[in-house]
């Protein structure tokens, strides 16, 4: 089971790095509202631009901790629960702007993977 948890940690980290580093300024089918990039997405949720950077810092930091947690398992529970909380917030934002469920699918999958990593 520890391999499943480690795999979940890796998938979460790669997903976060993909969104925040590779797709930051690119449109995807999962952006909230009619946003074409992350800046527009946070604006669609009615959030200030500084909040986007705060969330990005937290998500990237937690993703790094999840990777380090493969070698130092004591980091996994707080990092995974922190990530789960952020993903629950992301789902709430999609609900706030009345997005179709498909748009919240990545956040929902990350929430599930975060809980899996936390409790394995």
PDB file of N, CA and C in Angstrom, residues 64-114:
ATOM      1  N   UNK A  64       5.877  19.945  -3.396  1.00  0.00           N
ATOM      2  CA  UNK A  64       7.278  19.627  -3.102  1.00  0.00           C
ATOM      3  C   UNK A  64       7.362  18.787  -1.833  1.00  0.00           C
ATOM      4  N   UNK A  65       6.603  19.175  -0.805  1.00  0.00           N
ATOM      5  CA  UNK A  65       6.609  18.397   0.439  1.00  0.00           C
ATOM      6  C   UNK A  65       6.109  16.974   0.223  1.00  0.00           C
ATOM      7  N   UNK A  66       5.134  16.805  -0.664  1.00  0.00           N
ATOM      8  CA  UNK A  66       4.658  15.446  -0.965  1.00  0.00           C
ATOM      9  C   UNK A  66       5.757  14.606  -1.607  1.00  0.00           C
ATOM     10  N   UNK A  67       6.545  15.220  -2.475  1.00  0.00           N
ATOM     11  CA  UNK A  67       7.662  14.486  -3.083  1.00  0.00           C
ATOM     12  C   UNK A  67       8.740  14.173  -2.049  1.00  0.00           C
ATOM     13  N   UNK A  68       9.087  15.150  -1.231  1.00  0.00           N
ATOM     14  CA  UNK A  68      10.079  14.923  -0.177  1.00  0.00           C
ATOM     15  C   UNK A  68       9.558  13.874   0.813  1.00  0.00           C
ATOM     16  N   UNK A  69       8.232  13.856   0.979  1.00  0.00           N
ATOM     17  CA  UNK A  69       7.602  12.899   1.876  1.00  0.00           C
ATOM     18  C   UNK A  69       7.805  11.449   1.485  1.00  0.00           C
ATOM     19  N   UNK A  70       8.191  11.194   0.260  1.00  0.00           N
ATOM     20  CA  UNK A  70       8.503   9.815  -0.138  1.00  0.00           C
ATOM     21  C   UNK A  70       9.704   9.321   0.667  1.00  0.00           C
ATOM     22  N   UNK A  71      10.659  10.223   0.925  1.00  0.00           N
ATOM     23  CA  UNK A  71      11.836   9.878   1.733  1.00  0.00           C
ATOM     24  C   UNK A  71      11.621  10.159   3.220  1.00  0.00           C
ATOM     25  N   UNK A  72      10.807  11.171   3.524  1.00  0.00           N
ATOM     26  CA  UNK A  72      10.524  11.552   4.915  1.00  0.00           C
ATOM     27  C   UNK A  72       9.019  11.462   5.165  1.00  0.00           C
ATOM     28  N   UNK A  73       8.521  10.275   5.459  1.00  0.00           N
ATOM     29  CA  UNK A  73       7.073  10.045   5.537  1.00  0.00           C
ATOM     30  C   UNK A  73       6.315  10.935   6.522  1.00  0.00           C
ATOM     31  N   UNK A  74       6.989  11.512   7.515  1.00  0.00           N
ATOM     32  CA  UNK A  74       6.277  12.363   8.464  1.00  0.00           C
ATOM     33  C   UNK A  74       5.714  13.628   7.798  1.00  0.00           C
ATOM     34  N   UNK A  75       6.208  13.972   6.624  1.00  0.00           N
ATOM     35  CA  UNK A  75       5.723  15.157   5.915  1.00  0.00           C
ATOM     36  C   UNK A  75       4.426  14.899   5.147  1.00  0.00           C
ATOM     37  N   UNK A  76       4.137  13.646   4.887  1.00  0.00           N
ATOM     38  CA  UNK A  76       3.032  13.321   3.982  1.00  0.00           C
ATOM     39  C   UNK A  76       1.673  13.737   4.533  1.00  0.00           C
ATOM     40  N   UNK A  77       1.370  13.403   5.775  1.00  0.00           N
ATOM     41  CA  UNK A  77       0.040  13.699   6.317  1.00  0.00           C
ATOM     42  C   UNK A  77      -0.271  15.197   6.289  1.00  0.00           C
ATOM     43  N   UNK A  78       0.586  16.069   6.837  1.00  0.00           N
ATOM     44  CA  UNK A  78       0.237  17.501   6.776  1.00  0.00           C
ATOM     45  C   UNK A  78       0.194  18.049   5.348  1.00  0.00           C
ATOM     46  N   UNK A  79       1.103  17.602   4.493  1.00  0.00           N
ATOM     47  CA  UNK A  79       1.117  18.095   3.107  1.00  0.00           C
ATOM     48  C   UNK A  79      -0.125  17.619   2.355  1.00  0.00           C
ATOM     49  N   UNK A  80      -0.490  16.368   2.524  1.00  0.00           N
ATOM     50  CA  UNK A  80      -1.651  15.822   1.818  1.00  0.00           C
ATOM     51  C   UNK A  80      -2.951  16.448   2.323  1.00  0.00           C
ATOM     52  N   UNK A  81      -3.056  16.669   3.631  1.00  0.00           N
ATOM     53  CA  UNK A  81      -4.265  17.303   4.159  1.00  0.00           C
ATOM     54  C   UNK A  81      -4.354  18.761   3.736  1.00  0.00           C
ATOM     55  N   UNK A  82      -3.217  19.442   3.686  1.00  0.00           N
ATOM     56  CA  UNK A  82      -3.201  20.820   3.184  1.00  0.00           C
ATOM     57  C   UNK A  82      -3.647  20.885   1.732  1.00  0.00           C
ATOM     58  N   UNK A  83      -3.134  19.950   0.932  1.00  0.00           N
ATOM     59  CA  UNK A  83      -3.519  19.903  -0.482  1.00  0.00           C
ATOM     60  C   UNK A  83      -5.001  19.576  -0.611  1.00  0.00           C
ATOM     61  N   UNK A  84      -5.499  18.658   0.217  1.00  0.00           N
ATOM     62  CA  UNK A  84      -6.919  18.304   0.180  1.00  0.00           C
ATOM     63  C   UNK A  84      -7.782  19.534   0.487  1.00  0.00           C
ATOM     64  N   UNK A  85      -7.361  20.324   1.453  1.00  0.00           N
ATOM     65  CA  UNK A  85      -8.119  21.536   1.799  1.00  0.00           C
ATOM     66  C   UNK A  85      -8.134  22.514   0.620  1.00  0.00           C
ATOM     67  N   UNK A  86      -6.999  22.690  -0.039  1.00  0.00           N
ATOM     68  CA  UNK A  86      -6.945  23.592  -1.189  1.00  0.00           C
ATOM     69  C   UNK A  86      -7.805  23.072  -2.344  1.00  0.00           C
ATOM     70  N   UNK A  87      -7.821  21.768  -2.536  1.00  0.00           N
ATOM     71  CA  UNK A  87      -8.642  21.197  -3.608  1.00  0.00           C
ATOM     72  C   UNK A  87     -10.128  21.316  -3.283  1.00  0.00           C
ATOM     73  N   UNK A  88     -10.487  21.186  -2.016  1.00  0.00           N
ATOM     74  CA  UNK A  88     -11.880  21.397  -1.628  1.00  0.00           C
ATOM     75  C   UNK A  88     -12.271  22.847  -1.919  1.00  0.00           C
ATOM     76  N   UNK A  89     -11.350  23.777  -1.667  1.00  0.00           N
ATOM     77  CA  UNK A  89     -11.594  25.180  -2.007  1.00  0.00           C
ATOM     78  C   UNK A  89     -11.759  25.388  -3.500  1.00  0.00           C
ATOM     79  N   UNK A  90     -10.956  24.691  -4.295  1.00  0.00           N
ATOM     80  CA  UNK A  90     -11.067  24.797  -5.757  1.00  0.00           C
ATOM     81  C   UNK A  90     -12.430  24.296  -6.236  1.00  0.00           C
ATOM     82  N   UNK A  91     -12.879  23.201  -5.666  1.00  0.00           N
ATOM     83  CA  UNK A  91     -14.200  22.668  -6.028  1.00  0.00           C
ATOM     84  C   UNK A  91     -15.285  23.672  -5.649  1.00  0.00           C
ATOM     85  N   UNK A  92     -15.148  24.274  -4.479  1.00  0.00           N
ATOM     86  CA  UNK A  92     -16.121  25.280  -4.035  1.00  0.00           C
ATOM     87  C   UNK A  92     -16.165  26.467  -4.999  1.00  0.00           C
ATOM     88  N   UNK A  93     -15.018  26.867  -5.524  1.00  0.00           N
ATOM     89  CA  UNK A  93     -14.992  27.987  -6.472  1.00  0.00           C
ATOM     90  C   UNK A  93     -15.700  27.621  -7.771  1.00  0.00           C
ATOM     91  N   UNK A  94     -15.513  26.387  -8.233  1.00  0.00           N
ATOM     92  CA  UNK A  94     -16.225  25.949  -9.437  1.00  0.00           C
ATOM     93  C   UNK A  94     -17.736  25.961  -9.196  1.00  0.00           C
ATOM     94  N   UNK A  95     -18.148  25.540  -8.012  1.00  0.00           N
ATOM     95  CA  UNK A  95     -19.573  25.573  -7.677  1.00  0.00           C
ATOM     96  C   UNK A  95     -20.077  27.014  -7.607  1.00  0.00           C
ATOM     97  N   UNK A  96     -19.256  27.902  -7.060  1.00  0.00           N
ATOM     98  CA  UNK A  96     -19.634  29.318  -6.924  1.00  0.00           C
ATOM     99  C   UNK A  96     -19.992  29.950  -8.263  1.00  0.00           C
ATOM    100  N   UNK A  97     -19.200  29.625  -9.299  1.00  0.00           N
ATOM    101  CA  UNK A  97     -19.464  30.222 -10.617  1.00  0.00           C
ATOM    102  C   UNK A  97     -20.347  29.321 -11.493  1.00  0.00           C
ATOM    103  N   UNK A  98     -20.894  28.275 -10.871  1.00  0.00           N
ATOM    104  CA  UNK A  98     -21.839  27.376 -11.545  1.00  0.00           C
ATOM    105  C   UNK A  98     -21.237  26.691 -12.778  1.00  0.00           C
ATOM    106  N   UNK A  99     -19.982  26.285 -12.639  1.00  0.00           N
ATOM    107  CA  UNK A  99     -19.344  25.517 -13.707  1.00  0.00           C
ATOM    108  C   UNK A  99     -19.994  24.147 -13.819  1.00  0.00           C
ATOM    109  N   UNK A 100     -19.975  23.553 -15.013  1.00  0.00           N
ATOM    110  CA  UNK A 100     -20.428  22.162 -15.136  1.00  0.00           C
ATOM    111  C   UNK A 100     -19.458  21.249 -14.364  1.00  0.00           C
ATOM    112  N   UNK A 101     -19.924  20.107 -13.896  1.00  0.00           N
ATOM    113  CA  UNK A 101     -19.082  19.212 -13.090  1.00  0.00           C
ATOM    114  C   UNK A 101     -17.746  18.851 -13.743  1.00  0.00           C
ATOM    115  N   UNK A 102     -17.713  18.772 -15.075  1.00  0.00           N
ATOM    116  CA  UNK A 102     -16.466  18.415 -15.774  1.00  0.00           C
ATOM    117  C   UNK A 102     -15.324  19.357 -15.397  1.00  0.00           C
ATOM    118  N   UNK A 103     -15.623  20.623 -15.206  1.00  0.00           N
ATOM    119  CA  UNK A 103     -14.571  21.597 -14.908  1.00  0.00           C
ATOM    120  C   UNK A 103     -13.944  21.373 -13.535  1.00  0.00           C
ATOM    121  N   UNK A 104     -14.690  20.784 -12.632  1.00  0.00           N
ATOM    122  CA  UNK A 104     -14.168  20.503 -11.297  1.00  0.00           C
ATOM    123  C   UNK A 104     -13.529  19.118 -11.204  1.00  0.00           C
ATOM    124  N   UNK A 105     -13.551  18.357 -12.286  1.00  0.00           N
ATOM    125  CA  UNK A 105     -13.035  16.983 -12.256  1.00  0.00           C
ATOM    126  C   UNK A 105     -11.563  16.894 -11.831  1.00  0.00           C
ATOM    127  N   UNK A 106     -10.658  17.730 -12.363  1.00  0.00           N
ATOM    128  CA  UNK A 106      -9.264  17.621 -11.918  1.00  0.00           C
ATOM    129  C   UNK A 106      -9.095  17.907 -10.423  1.00  0.00           C
ATOM    130  N   UNK A 107      -9.787  18.926  -9.920  1.00  0.00           N
ATOM    131  CA  UNK A 107      -9.696  19.235  -8.493  1.00  0.00           C
ATOM    132  C   UNK A 107     -10.278  18.096  -7.657  1.00  0.00           C
ATOM    133  N   UNK A 108     -11.352  17.496  -8.145  1.00  0.00           N
ATOM    134  CA  UNK A 108     -11.965  16.371  -7.436  1.00  0.00           C
ATOM    135  C   UNK A 108     -11.016  15.173  -7.399  1.00  0.00           C
ATOM    136  N   UNK A 109     -10.366  14.904  -8.535  1.00  0.00           N
ATOM    137  CA  UNK A 109      -9.393  13.805  -8.579  1.00  0.00           C
ATOM    138  C   UNK A 109      -8.208  14.080  -7.648  1.00  0.00           C
ATOM    139  N   UNK A 110      -7.744  15.321  -7.634  1.00  0.00           N
ATOM    140  CA  UNK A 110      -6.625  15.681  -6.745  1.00  0.00           C
ATOM    141  C   UNK A 110      -7.037  15.593  -5.279  1.00  0.00           C
ATOM    142  N   UNK A 111      -8.268  15.954  -4.975  1.00  0.00           N
ATOM    143  CA  UNK A 111      -8.773  15.812  -3.610  1.00  0.00           C
ATOM    144  C   UNK A 111      -8.760  14.343  -3.201  1.00  0.00           C
ATOM    145  N   UNK A 112      -9.265  13.484  -4.074  1.00  0.00           N
ATOM    146  CA  UNK A 112      -9.283  12.047  -3.779  1.00  0.00           C
ATOM    147  C   UNK A 112      -7.863  11.502  -3.613  1.00  0.00           C
ATOM    148  N   UNK A 113      -6.951  11.887  -4.491  1.00  0.00           N
ATOM    149  CA  UNK A 113      -5.573  11.425  -4.393  1.00  0.00           C
ATOM    150  C   UNK A 113      -4.897  11.960  -3.118  1.00  0.00           C
ATOM    151  N   UNK A 114      -5.228  13.193  -2.731  1.00  0.00           N
ATOM    152  CA  UNK A 114      -4.658  13.756  -1.513  1.00  0.00           C
ATOM    153  C   UNK A 114      -5.123  12.984  -0.287  1.00  0.00           C
TER     154      UNK A 114
END
